[in-house]
């Protein structure tokens, strides 16, 4: 397979303009984005993306989870396509680049191939996976998980948001429930460009992260039940305070994660208190423990220790607990051939690079189970993400997309 020439580059201005245009849809309140999955804003972003892809001559397919596939024909229509993409949905206080860079980077490859009059042997398919973030509907990477056969589609349809709306109903409401059975598509490979969402590349002054692995994740939804009572007249020994329980579990999760440094993280980002009244002892608290590690044994050990710790806290405070695992994937080792294509591309293009393990979860983590998969990271300012202040430079975006371009074109063969 001929490797692409080092002069093969994307159009940096056009990529940046598309990122800025997409960022105008579902604006946040502090310069970022709030384009949560299956909201009207998500629907608007999908429509804009569809218009761009169809203007580039791509044909659209949509599966039963709403994932969007845009296909550019190759010289061999029977050759397995090379997929490239990420997600357009954002966190409620998300940035302009998390996920979006990978989707629009895929489109930029198509536009650049057209500029250069290049037709690859294998078709190329640009993809927007539904509900990568898992913030409105738990868990994260929902559609790619169903595509990989790791999550049940009916279970996914029944996931409800904080207002009790069903995923399946919202998909119909915004008009993006496709006809295509999920997971029927076969791929030669899948590549995902993404911002690092951590500080390593920027701190080390490195252009490209060659993602060799992704850490494993567990989300445990915990419901602590105590007894609502008056915050003024209930004697301290008589209280059954679910709020105190949640505070202790929050500390417990942090302490346990700190026991496994540097290879573990743990936090509780989602917390609901009921009835959430200033002068009522919290009778019920529902929250989600997010623990991650590149080491499966560590992740399982943290899980077990947290469950034990919750039982002890409940006994002391005379409250009860229900713990449900609502999200999980094991640590991932990406495909070595695809990872090598990424590393060779960075070398050929003269970009500095280093191997890196992904701290965040990505659709690629699931797709790696059904197709050879690799990821490319670009740096982000202060390593910040899942914050409206998320920022990257145009140069970082272009370097990442150039490497994506070479890895995809080499795999799709010219
Ligand atoms: O949670 C994650 O790692 C991803 O951002 N959804
Ligand atoms: Mn993402
Ligand atoms: Mn994210
Ligand atoms: Mn497991």
mmCIF file of C-alpha atoms and ligand atoms in Angstrom:
data_model
loop_
_atom_site.group_PDB
_atom_site.id
_atom_site.type_symbol
_atom_site.label_atom_id
_atom_site.label_comp_id
_atom_site.label_asym_id
_atom_site.label_seq_id
_atom_site.Cartn_x
_atom_site.Cartn_y
_atom_site.Cartn_z
ATOM 1 C CA UNK A 1 0.000 0.000 0.000
ATOM 2 C CA UNK A 2 1.433 3.330 -1.045
ATOM 3 C CA UNK A 3 1.704 5.716 1.886
ATOM 4 C CA UNK A 4 0.263 9.165 1.176
ATOM 5 C CA UNK A 5 2.828 11.812 0.255
ATOM 6 C CA UNK A 6 3.843 14.134 3.086
ATOM 7 C CA UNK A 7 2.323 17.033 1.095
ATOM 8 C CA UNK A 8 -1.154 15.528 1.616
ATOM 9 C CA UNK A 9 -2.714 18.030 4.019
ATOM 10 C CA UNK A 10 -6.229 19.101 4.907
ATOM 11 C CA UNK A 11 -7.560 22.636 4.501
ATOM 12 C CA UNK A 12 -6.940 24.149 7.924
ATOM 13 C CA UNK A 13 -9.136 27.240 7.465
ATOM 14 C CA UNK A 14 -12.085 25.213 6.201
ATOM 15 C CA UNK A 15 -11.843 22.773 9.141
ATOM 16 C CA UNK A 16 -11.685 25.654 11.613
ATOM 17 C CA UNK A 17 -14.619 27.473 9.975
ATOM 18 C CA UNK A 18 -16.744 24.314 10.163
ATOM 19 C CA UNK A 19 -15.931 23.962 13.883
ATOM 20 C CA UNK A 20 -16.911 27.588 14.509
ATOM 21 C CA UNK A 21 -20.128 27.232 12.475
ATOM 22 C CA UNK A 22 -21.156 24.084 14.356
ATOM 23 C CA UNK A 23 -20.341 25.830 17.656
ATOM 24 C CA UNK A 24 -23.079 28.373 16.905
ATOM 25 C CA UNK A 25 -25.692 25.621 17.337
ATOM 26 C CA UNK A 26 -26.750 24.961 20.919
ATOM 27 C CA UNK A 27 -24.537 27.665 22.444
ATOM 28 C CA UNK A 28 -23.751 27.427 26.146
ATOM 29 C CA UNK A 29 -23.862 30.381 28.541
ATOM 30 C CA UNK A 30 -20.081 30.844 28.747
ATOM 31 C CA UNK A 31 -18.740 30.418 25.224
ATOM 32 C CA UNK A 32 -19.065 26.640 24.951
ATOM 33 C CA UNK A 33 -21.945 24.414 23.913
ATOM 34 C CA UNK A 34 -25.070 22.823 25.360
ATOM 35 C CA UNK A 35 -26.163 20.474 22.555
ATOM 36 C CA UNK A 36 -27.297 17.482 24.560
ATOM 37 C CA UNK A 37 -28.290 14.338 22.750
ATOM 38 C CA UNK A 38 -31.751 14.195 21.092
ATOM 39 C CA UNK A 39 -32.592 17.770 22.049
ATOM 40 C CA UNK A 40 -33.777 20.215 19.387
ATOM 41 C CA UNK A 41 -30.285 21.681 19.383
ATOM 42 C CA UNK A 42 -28.835 18.233 18.640
ATOM 43 C CA UNK A 43 -31.394 17.936 15.829
ATOM 44 C CA UNK A 44 -30.234 21.278 14.407
ATOM 45 C CA UNK A 45 -26.582 20.244 14.566
ATOM 46 C CA UNK A 46 -27.424 16.964 12.828
ATOM 47 C CA UNK A 47 -29.222 18.831 10.041
ATOM 48 C CA UNK A 48 -26.284 21.180 9.502
ATOM 49 C CA UNK A 49 -23.880 18.231 9.386
ATOM 50 C CA UNK A 50 -26.196 16.392 6.964
ATOM 51 C CA UNK A 51 -26.328 19.443 4.656
ATOM 52 C CA UNK A 52 -22.532 19.676 4.565
ATOM 53 C CA UNK A 53 -22.116 15.952 3.884
ATOM 54 C CA UNK A 54 -24.732 15.885 1.153
ATOM 55 C CA UNK A 55 -23.149 18.964 -0.431
ATOM 56 C CA UNK A 56 -19.955 16.893 -0.528
ATOM 57 C CA UNK A 57 -21.819 14.208 -2.453
ATOM 58 C CA UNK A 58 -22.033 11.690 0.393
ATOM 59 C CA UNK A 59 -24.990 9.335 0.792
ATOM 60 C CA UNK A 60 -26.585 9.166 4.233
ATOM 61 C CA UNK A 61 -27.592 6.105 6.229
ATOM 62 C CA UNK A 62 -29.163 6.305 9.707
ATOM 63 C CA UNK A 63 -29.521 3.326 12.006
ATOM 64 C CA UNK A 64 -32.161 2.552 14.638
ATOM 65 C CA UNK A 65 -30.125 4.343 17.313
ATOM 66 C CA UNK A 66 -29.959 7.494 15.214
ATOM 67 C CA UNK A 67 -26.287 7.158 14.364
ATOM 68 C CA UNK A 68 -25.518 8.967 11.109
ATOM 69 C CA UNK A 69 -23.300 7.399 8.426
ATOM 70 C CA UNK A 70 -22.175 9.359 5.355
ATOM 71 C CA UNK A 71 -20.527 7.255 2.634
ATOM 72 C CA UNK A 72 -18.040 8.289 -0.077
ATOM 73 C CA UNK A 73 -17.716 5.575 -2.695
ATOM 74 C CA UNK A 74 -14.354 3.935 -3.372
ATOM 75 C CA UNK A 75 -13.096 2.462 -6.640
ATOM 76 C CA UNK A 76 -14.039 -0.948 -5.235
ATOM 77 C CA UNK A 77 -17.642 -0.753 -3.962
ATOM 78 C CA UNK A 78 -17.295 -4.204 -2.380
ATOM 79 C CA UNK A 79 -14.244 -3.312 -0.335
ATOM 80 C CA UNK A 80 -14.906 -2.945 3.398
ATOM 81 C CA UNK A 81 -15.254 0.775 4.171
ATOM 82 C CA UNK A 82 -12.952 2.737 6.464
ATOM 83 C CA UNK A 83 -15.014 4.579 9.066
ATOM 84 C CA UNK A 84 -14.030 7.868 10.638
ATOM 85 C CA UNK A 85 -15.955 9.965 13.139
ATOM 86 C CA UNK A 86 -16.945 10.718 16.722
ATOM 87 C CA UNK A 87 -19.942 12.531 18.266
ATOM 88 C CA UNK A 88 -21.763 15.866 17.903
ATOM 89 C CA UNK A 89 -23.640 15.725 21.208
ATOM 90 C CA UNK A 90 -22.168 17.739 24.078
ATOM 91 C CA UNK A 91 -22.252 18.024 27.845
ATOM 92 C CA UNK A 92 -24.627 20.657 29.290
ATOM 93 C CA UNK A 93 -21.577 22.858 29.887
ATOM 94 C CA UNK A 94 -19.497 21.348 27.127
ATOM 95 C CA UNK A 95 -16.808 22.666 24.856
ATOM 96 C CA UNK A 96 -16.793 23.328 21.112
ATOM 97 C CA UNK A 97 -14.376 20.517 20.235
ATOM 98 C CA UNK A 98 -15.094 17.386 22.341
ATOM 99 C CA UNK A 99 -16.400 14.926 19.741
ATOM 100 C CA UNK A 100 -17.095 17.628 17.162
ATOM 101 C CA UNK A 101 -13.458 17.747 16.039
ATOM 102 C CA UNK A 102 -13.598 14.049 15.159
ATOM 103 C CA UNK A 103 -16.826 14.306 13.190
ATOM 104 C CA UNK A 104 -15.897 17.462 11.262
ATOM 105 C CA UNK A 105 -12.331 16.190 10.868
ATOM 106 C CA UNK A 106 -13.843 13.215 9.046
ATOM 107 C CA UNK A 107 -15.815 15.521 6.778
ATOM 108 C CA UNK A 108 -12.677 17.611 6.143
ATOM 109 C CA UNK A 109 -10.904 14.480 4.877
ATOM 110 C CA UNK A 110 -13.699 13.963 2.328
ATOM 111 C CA UNK A 111 -13.540 17.597 1.213
ATOM 112 C CA UNK A 112 -9.739 17.394 0.885
ATOM 113 C CA UNK A 113 -9.916 14.173 -1.144
ATOM 114 C CA UNK A 114 -12.326 15.953 -3.488
ATOM 115 C CA UNK A 115 -9.997 18.967 -3.746
ATOM 116 C CA UNK A 116 -7.125 16.637 -4.636
ATOM 117 C CA UNK A 117 -9.229 14.480 -6.976
ATOM 118 C CA UNK A 118 -8.244 11.343 -5.085
ATOM 119 C CA UNK A 119 -10.504 8.261 -5.048
ATOM 120 C CA UNK A 120 -9.512 5.620 -2.496
ATOM 121 C CA UNK A 121 -10.045 1.920 -3.156
ATOM 122 C CA UNK A 122 -12.130 1.383 -0.009
ATOM 123 C CA UNK A 123 -15.209 3.543 0.580
ATOM 124 C CA UNK A 124 -14.948 6.004 3.480
ATOM 125 C CA UNK A 125 -17.835 6.566 5.906
ATOM 126 C CA UNK A 126 -18.047 9.611 8.179
ATOM 127 C CA UNK A 127 -19.974 8.875 11.385
ATOM 128 C CA UNK A 128 -21.803 10.742 14.138
ATOM 129 C CA UNK A 129 -22.534 8.317 17.003
ATOM 130 C CA UNK A 130 -25.651 9.087 19.033
ATOM 131 C CA UNK A 131 -25.339 9.886 22.742
ATOM 132 C CA UNK A 132 -21.632 9.531 23.334
ATOM 133 C CA UNK A 133 -21.740 11.799 26.382
ATOM 134 C CA UNK A 134 -24.208 9.865 28.506
ATOM 135 C CA UNK A 135 -25.159 13.023 30.370
ATOM 136 C CA UNK A 136 -28.848 13.202 29.428
ATOM 137 C CA UNK A 137 -29.307 9.444 28.974
ATOM 138 C CA UNK A 138 -27.053 7.114 30.945
ATOM 139 C CA UNK A 139 -24.697 5.439 30.008
ATOM 140 C CA UNK A 140 -22.127 7.172 27.864
ATOM 141 C CA UNK A 141 -21.227 5.752 24.433
ATOM 142 C CA UNK A 142 -24.753 4.358 24.197
ATOM 143 C CA UNK A 143 -25.199 3.992 20.408
ATOM 144 C CA UNK A 144 -21.682 2.728 19.787
ATOM 145 C CA UNK A 145 -22.212 0.249 22.644
ATOM 146 C CA UNK A 146 -25.355 -1.082 20.973
ATOM 147 C CA UNK A 147 -23.519 -1.129 17.615
ATOM 148 C CA UNK A 148 -20.753 -3.220 19.179
ATOM 149 C CA UNK A 149 -23.327 -5.650 20.574
ATOM 150 C CA UNK A 150 -22.405 -4.794 24.164
ATOM 151 C CA UNK A 151 -25.628 -2.987 25.092
ATOM 152 C CA UNK A 152 -29.190 -4.098 24.327
ATOM 153 C CA UNK A 153 -31.133 -1.811 21.972
ATOM 154 C CA UNK A 154 -34.458 -2.179 23.838
ATOM 155 C CA UNK A 155 -32.719 -1.392 27.118
ATOM 156 C CA UNK A 156 -31.185 1.667 25.452
ATOM 157 C CA UNK A 157 -34.610 2.806 24.187
ATOM 158 C CA UNK A 158 -35.974 2.616 27.745
ATOM 159 C CA UNK A 159 -33.289 4.854 29.265
ATOM 160 C CA UNK A 160 -34.954 7.964 30.654
ATOM 161 C CA UNK A 161 -33.646 11.457 31.281
ATOM 162 C CA UNK A 162 -34.143 13.536 34.454
ATOM 163 C CA UNK A 163 -37.621 14.511 33.213
ATOM 164 C CA UNK A 164 -38.627 10.892 32.558
ATOM 165 C CA UNK A 165 -38.440 11.180 28.772
ATOM 166 C CA UNK A 166 -37.494 7.907 27.046
ATOM 167 C CA UNK A 167 -34.512 7.732 24.700
ATOM 168 C CA UNK A 168 -36.589 5.827 22.116
ATOM 169 C CA UNK A 169 -39.365 8.449 22.183
ATOM 170 C CA UNK A 170 -36.964 11.372 21.914
ATOM 171 C CA UNK A 171 -35.252 9.734 18.944
ATOM 172 C CA UNK A 172 -38.628 9.618 17.162
ATOM 173 C CA UNK A 173 -39.567 13.123 18.314
ATOM 174 C CA UNK A 174 -36.513 14.749 16.722
ATOM 175 C CA UNK A 175 -36.963 12.632 13.603
ATOM 176 C CA UNK A 176 -33.685 10.729 13.709
ATOM 177 C CA UNK A 177 -34.778 7.152 14.290
ATOM 178 C CA UNK A 178 -33.343 5.416 11.232
ATOM 179 C CA UNK A 179 -34.443 2.191 9.567
ATOM 180 C CA UNK A 180 -31.055 0.489 9.444
ATOM 181 C CA UNK A 181 -30.492 -2.357 11.940
ATOM 182 C CA UNK A 182 -27.769 -1.387 14.386
ATOM 183 C CA UNK A 183 -24.411 -3.113 13.989
ATOM 184 C CA UNK A 184 -25.066 -4.530 10.536
ATOM 185 C CA UNK A 185 -22.268 -2.502 9.039
ATOM 186 C CA UNK A 186 -18.843 -4.135 8.672
ATOM 187 C CA UNK A 187 -15.717 -1.978 8.731
ATOM 188 C CA UNK A 188 -12.141 -2.400 7.568
ATOM 189 C CA UNK A 189 -11.146 0.012 10.349
ATOM 190 C CA UNK A 190 -12.389 2.924 12.450
ATOM 191 C CA UNK A 191 -10.377 6.060 13.284
ATOM 192 C CA UNK A 192 -11.395 8.722 15.798
ATOM 193 C CA UNK A 193 -9.715 12.112 16.190
ATOM 194 C CA UNK A 194 -10.374 13.684 19.603
ATOM 195 C CA UNK A 195 -8.980 16.340 21.909
ATOM 196 C CA UNK A 196 -6.935 14.799 24.726
ATOM 197 C CA UNK A 197 -9.143 16.249 27.475
ATOM 198 C CA UNK A 198 -6.079 16.102 29.718
ATOM 199 C CA UNK A 199 -2.831 18.114 30.181
ATOM 200 C CA UNK A 200 -0.081 15.745 28.968
ATOM 201 C CA UNK A 201 0.378 16.787 25.319
ATOM 202 C CA UNK A 202 0.282 20.500 26.040
ATOM 203 C CA UNK A 203 2.599 20.180 29.083
ATOM 204 C CA UNK A 204 5.140 18.213 27.037
ATOM 205 C CA UNK A 205 4.767 20.415 23.936
ATOM 206 C CA UNK A 206 3.738 17.445 21.789
ATOM 207 C CA UNK A 207 1.505 17.751 18.714
ATOM 208 C CA UNK A 208 -0.071 14.279 18.507
ATOM 209 C CA UNK A 209 -1.208 11.642 20.992
ATOM 210 C CA UNK A 210 -0.954 8.122 19.560
ATOM 211 C CA UNK A 211 -3.650 6.481 21.670
ATOM 212 C CA UNK A 212 -2.577 2.922 22.477
ATOM 213 C CA UNK A 213 -5.126 2.162 25.183
ATOM 214 C CA UNK A 214 -8.290 3.482 26.816
ATOM 215 C CA UNK A 215 -8.879 3.106 30.548
ATOM 216 C CA UNK A 216 -11.823 1.087 31.807
ATOM 217 C CA UNK A 217 -14.843 2.740 33.409
ATOM 218 C CA UNK A 218 -17.594 1.879 35.872
ATOM 219 C CA UNK A 219 -20.607 4.048 36.710
ATOM 220 C CA UNK A 220 -22.435 2.954 39.877
ATOM 221 C CA UNK A 221 -25.784 4.628 40.499
ATOM 222 C CA UNK A 222 -26.332 4.734 44.258
ATOM 223 C CA UNK A 223 -29.640 5.438 46.030
ATOM 224 C CA UNK A 224 -29.332 6.131 49.762
ATOM 225 C CA UNK A 225 -32.595 6.102 51.705
ATOM 226 C CA UNK A 226 -32.916 7.652 55.179
ATOM 227 C CA UNK A 227 -35.853 9.510 56.665
ATOM 228 C CA UNK A 228 -37.087 13.019 55.964
ATOM 229 C CA UNK A 229 -37.477 14.939 59.208
ATOM 230 C CA UNK A 230 -37.248 18.442 60.602
ATOM 231 C CA UNK A 231 -33.729 19.911 60.626
ATOM 232 C CA UNK A 232 -34.613 21.907 63.728
ATOM 233 C CA UNK A 233 -36.530 19.615 66.006
ATOM 234 C CA UNK A 234 -35.076 16.172 65.217
ATOM 235 C CA UNK A 235 -32.420 15.264 67.825
ATOM 236 C CA UNK A 236 -29.053 14.406 66.191
ATOM 237 C CA UNK A 237 -29.035 10.740 67.354
ATOM 238 C CA UNK A 238 -32.488 10.240 65.841
ATOM 239 C CA UNK A 239 -31.599 11.436 62.356
ATOM 240 C CA UNK A 240 -31.338 9.093 59.371
ATOM 241 C CA UNK A 241 -29.518 11.479 57.120
ATOM 242 C CA UNK A 242 -29.071 10.337 53.514
ATOM 243 C CA UNK A 243 -27.294 13.623 52.754
ATOM 244 C CA UNK A 244 -24.603 12.838 55.309
ATOM 245 C CA UNK A 245 -24.327 9.384 53.771
ATOM 246 C CA UNK A 246 -23.745 10.871 50.334
ATOM 247 C CA UNK A 247 -21.062 13.180 51.691
ATOM 248 C CA UNK A 248 -19.250 10.223 53.282
ATOM 249 C CA UNK A 249 -19.483 8.142 50.097
ATOM 250 C CA UNK A 250 -18.083 11.099 48.145
ATOM 251 C CA UNK A 251 -15.055 11.188 50.456
ATOM 252 C CA UNK A 252 -14.779 7.363 50.343
ATOM 253 C CA UNK A 253 -14.635 7.302 46.520
ATOM 254 C CA UNK A 254 -11.924 9.967 46.511
ATOM 255 C CA UNK A 255 -9.834 8.184 49.166
ATOM 256 C CA UNK A 256 -10.069 4.818 47.420
ATOM 257 C CA UNK A 257 -9.025 6.337 44.079
ATOM 258 C CA UNK A 258 -6.065 7.989 45.816
ATOM 259 C CA UNK A 259 -4.954 4.548 47.049
ATOM 260 C CA UNK A 260 -4.227 3.496 43.435
ATOM 261 C CA UNK A 261 -2.346 6.484 42.067
ATOM 262 C CA UNK A 262 -1.327 7.227 39.370
ATOM 263 C CA UNK A 263 -3.553 4.636 37.707
ATOM 264 C CA UNK A 264 -7.017 5.391 38.965
ATOM 265 C CA UNK A 265 -9.556 8.187 39.178
ATOM 266 C CA UNK A 266 -12.827 8.492 41.023
ATOM 267 C CA UNK A 267 -15.470 11.158 41.593
ATOM 268 C CA UNK A 268 -19.190 11.786 41.929
ATOM 269 C CA UNK A 269 -20.348 14.413 39.446
ATOM 270 C CA UNK A 270 -24.093 13.752 39.494
ATOM 271 C CA UNK A 271 -25.960 14.239 42.795
ATOM 272 C CA UNK A 272 -29.700 14.549 43.448
ATOM 273 C CA UNK A 273 -31.044 15.260 46.938
ATOM 274 C CA UNK A 274 -34.696 14.735 47.894
ATOM 275 C CA UNK A 275 -36.706 16.655 48.858
ATOM 276 C CA UNK A 276 -33.853 19.212 48.676
ATOM 277 C CA UNK A 277 -35.488 21.559 51.154
ATOM 278 C CA UNK A 278 -33.400 23.714 53.476
ATOM 279 C CA UNK A 279 -35.164 22.551 56.622
ATOM 280 C CA UNK A 280 -35.711 18.867 55.866
ATOM 281 C CA UNK A 281 -33.145 16.162 56.535
ATOM 282 C CA UNK A 282 -32.488 14.539 53.147
ATOM 283 C CA UNK A 283 -34.569 11.371 53.016
ATOM 284 C CA UNK A 284 -33.121 10.139 49.739
ATOM 285 C CA UNK A 285 -30.011 10.839 47.682
ATOM 286 C CA UNK A 286 -29.342 9.489 44.201
ATOM 287 C CA UNK A 287 -25.853 9.890 42.772
ATOM 288 C CA UNK A 288 -23.454 8.299 40.286
ATOM 289 C CA UNK A 289 -19.979 7.080 41.210
ATOM 290 C CA UNK A 290 -17.561 7.392 38.252
ATOM 291 C CA UNK A 291 -14.409 5.260 38.701
ATOM 292 C CA UNK A 292 -11.796 4.514 36.048
ATOM 293 C CA UNK A 293 -8.493 2.720 35.671
ATOM 294 C CA UNK A 294 -6.352 1.291 32.850
ATOM 295 C CA UNK A 295 -6.068 -1.825 35.029
ATOM 296 C CA UNK A 296 -9.116 -4.115 35.132
ATOM 297 C CA UNK A 297 -8.146 -5.637 38.488
ATOM 298 C CA UNK A 298 -7.789 -2.173 40.037
ATOM 299 C CA UNK A 299 -11.192 -1.154 38.689
ATOM 300 C CA UNK A 300 -12.839 -4.297 40.079
ATOM 301 C CA UNK A 301 -11.084 -3.859 43.444
ATOM 302 C CA UNK A 302 -12.185 -0.227 43.706
ATOM 303 C CA UNK A 303 -15.741 -1.296 42.872
ATOM 304 C CA UNK A 304 -15.753 -3.939 45.626
ATOM 305 C CA UNK A 305 -14.187 -1.601 48.212
ATOM 306 C CA UNK A 306 -16.695 1.159 47.446
ATOM 307 C CA UNK A 307 -19.620 -1.237 47.838
ATOM 308 C CA UNK A 308 -18.243 -2.453 51.170
ATOM 309 C CA UNK A 309 -17.676 1.118 52.301
ATOM 310 C CA UNK A 310 -21.247 2.097 51.406
ATOM 311 C CA UNK A 311 -22.560 -0.829 53.477
ATOM 312 C CA UNK A 312 -20.534 0.331 56.503
ATOM 313 C CA UNK A 313 -21.665 3.958 56.118
ATOM 314 C CA UNK A 314 -25.291 2.817 55.908
ATOM 315 C CA UNK A 315 -24.963 0.709 59.025
ATOM 316 C CA UNK A 316 -23.477 3.596 61.010
ATOM 317 C CA UNK A 317 -26.104 6.105 59.852
ATOM 318 C CA UNK A 318 -29.041 3.651 59.893
ATOM 319 C CA UNK A 319 -29.850 4.335 56.234
ATOM 320 C CA UNK A 320 -30.147 1.879 53.358
ATOM 321 C CA UNK A 321 -28.491 1.702 49.950
ATOM 322 C CA UNK A 322 -29.239 0.344 46.487
ATOM 323 C CA UNK A 323 -26.247 0.174 44.099
ATOM 324 C CA UNK A 324 -26.827 -0.405 40.357
ATOM 325 C CA UNK A 325 -24.021 -0.590 37.787
ATOM 326 C CA UNK A 326 -25.304 1.643 34.965
ATOM 327 C CA UNK A 327 -22.166 1.937 32.872
ATOM 328 C CA UNK A 328 -19.143 -0.238 32.300
ATOM 329 C CA UNK A 329 -16.456 -1.092 29.825
ATOM 330 C CA UNK A 330 -13.157 -2.836 30.409
ATOM 331 C CA UNK A 331 -9.788 -1.248 29.580
ATOM 332 C CA UNK A 332 -9.136 -1.228 25.821
ATOM 333 C CA UNK A 333 -6.000 -1.951 23.785
ATOM 334 C CA UNK A 334 -6.397 -0.410 20.336
ATOM 335 C CA UNK A 335 -5.503 -2.266 17.137
ATOM 336 C CA UNK A 336 -1.730 -2.285 16.582
ATOM 337 C CA UNK A 337 -1.907 -1.949 12.782
ATOM 338 C CA UNK A 338 -4.173 1.086 13.057
ATOM 339 C CA UNK A 339 -2.094 2.552 15.867
ATOM 340 C CA UNK A 340 1.022 2.112 13.680
ATOM 341 C CA UNK A 341 -0.732 3.898 10.790
ATOM 342 C CA UNK A 342 -1.331 6.828 13.150
ATOM 343 C CA UNK A 343 2.271 6.856 14.409
ATOM 344 C CA UNK A 344 3.721 6.540 10.864
ATOM 345 C CA UNK A 345 1.483 9.368 9.699
ATOM 346 C CA UNK A 346 2.715 11.663 12.477
ATOM 347 C CA UNK A 347 6.317 10.779 11.597
ATOM 348 C CA UNK A 348 5.759 11.318 7.858
ATOM 349 C CA UNK A 349 4.142 14.691 8.490
ATOM 350 C CA UNK A 350 6.863 15.769 10.893
ATOM 351 C CA UNK A 351 4.614 16.115 13.931
ATOM 352 C CA UNK A 352 5.968 15.285 17.393
ATOM 353 C CA UNK A 353 4.047 12.445 19.008
ATOM 354 C CA UNK A 354 3.951 10.140 22.016
ATOM 355 C CA UNK A 355 1.965 7.113 23.066
ATOM 356 C CA UNK A 356 -0.873 7.941 25.417
ATOM 357 C CA UNK A 357 -3.673 6.185 27.295
ATOM 358 C CA UNK A 358 -7.097 7.781 27.025
ATOM 359 C CA UNK A 359 -8.517 8.910 30.358
ATOM 360 C CA UNK A 360 -11.899 9.620 28.815
ATOM 361 C CA UNK A 361 -14.201 7.072 27.236
ATOM 362 C CA UNK A 362 -14.898 7.282 23.506
ATOM 363 C CA UNK A 363 -17.025 5.546 20.888
ATOM 364 C CA UNK A 364 -13.761 4.057 19.636
ATOM 365 C CA UNK A 365 -13.542 2.097 22.911
ATOM 366 C CA UNK A 366 -16.632 0.126 21.916
ATOM 367 C CA UNK A 367 -16.009 -0.006 18.148
ATOM 368 C CA UNK A 368 -12.603 -1.542 18.865
ATOM 369 C CA UNK A 369 -14.499 -4.698 19.800
ATOM 370 C CA UNK A 370 -15.941 -5.134 16.294
ATOM 371 C CA UNK A 371 -13.352 -3.527 14.011
ATOM 372 C CA UNK A 372 -9.649 -2.591 14.066
ATOM 373 C CA UNK A 373 -9.686 0.847 15.704
ATOM 374 C CA UNK A 374 -7.297 3.625 16.688
ATOM 375 C CA UNK A 375 -7.523 7.172 18.017
ATOM 376 C CA UNK A 376 -5.565 10.339 17.514
ATOM 377 C CA UNK A 377 -5.356 13.026 20.199
ATOM 378 C CA UNK A 378 -4.544 16.681 19.809
ATOM 379 C CA UNK A 379 -3.667 18.856 22.817
ATOM 380 C CA UNK A 380 -6.189 21.145 24.515
ATOM 381 C CA UNK A 381 -5.530 24.292 26.540
ATOM 382 C CA UNK A 382 -4.777 23.487 30.215
ATOM 383 C CA UNK A 383 -6.008 19.968 29.459
ATOM 384 C CA UNK A 384 -9.492 21.292 30.156
ATOM 385 C CA UNK A 385 -12.651 19.635 28.826
ATOM 386 C CA UNK A 386 -16.263 19.124 29.937
ATOM 387 C CA UNK A 387 -16.056 22.850 30.626
ATOM 388 C CA UNK A 388 -17.269 25.655 28.382
ATOM 389 C CA UNK A 389 -13.768 27.139 28.443
ATOM 390 C CA UNK A 390 -12.440 24.114 26.504
ATOM 391 C CA UNK A 391 -10.047 25.477 23.863
ATOM 392 C CA UNK A 392 -7.638 24.240 21.200
ATOM 393 C CA UNK A 393 -5.464 26.004 18.660
ATOM 394 C CA UNK A 394 -6.130 25.931 14.945
ATOM 395 C CA UNK A 395 -2.677 24.395 14.499
ATOM 396 C CA UNK A 396 -3.449 21.556 16.897
ATOM 397 C CA UNK A 397 -6.744 20.862 15.114
ATOM 398 C CA UNK A 398 -5.007 20.831 11.716
ATOM 399 C CA UNK A 399 -2.123 18.625 12.813
ATOM 400 C CA UNK A 400 -4.555 16.096 14.285
ATOM 401 C CA UNK A 401 -6.685 16.165 11.157
ATOM 402 C CA UNK A 402 -3.640 15.796 8.872
ATOM 403 C CA UNK A 403 -2.653 12.657 10.782
ATOM 404 C CA UNK A 404 -6.241 11.398 10.611
ATOM 405 C CA UNK A 405 -6.193 12.084 6.857
ATOM 406 C CA UNK A 406 -3.032 10.050 6.315
ATOM 407 C CA UNK A 407 -4.105 7.155 8.547
ATOM 408 C CA UNK A 408 -7.498 6.926 6.832
ATOM 409 C CA UNK A 409 -6.153 7.304 3.289
ATOM 410 C CA UNK A 410 -3.385 4.771 3.884
ATOM 411 C CA UNK A 411 -5.916 2.274 5.269
ATOM 412 C CA UNK A 412 -8.438 3.036 2.494
ATOM 413 C CA UNK A 413 -5.629 2.624 -0.070
ATOM 414 C CA UNK A 414 -4.988 4.908 -3.020
HETATM 415 O O1 LIG B 1 -17.332 9.996 30.126
HETATM 416 C C1 LIG B 1 -16.527 10.057 29.201
HETATM 417 O O2 LIG B 1 -15.379 9.698 29.335
HETATM 418 C C2 LIG B 1 -16.931 10.609 27.859
HETATM 419 O O3 LIG B 1 -16.640 11.967 27.828
HETATM 420 N N1 LIG B 1 -18.321 10.405 27.575
HETATM 421 MN MN1 LIG B 2 -15.933 12.982 23.512
HETATM 422 MN MN1 LIG B 3 -17.141 14.236 26.523
HETATM 423 MN MN1 LIG B 4 -16.001 -6.520 32.985
#
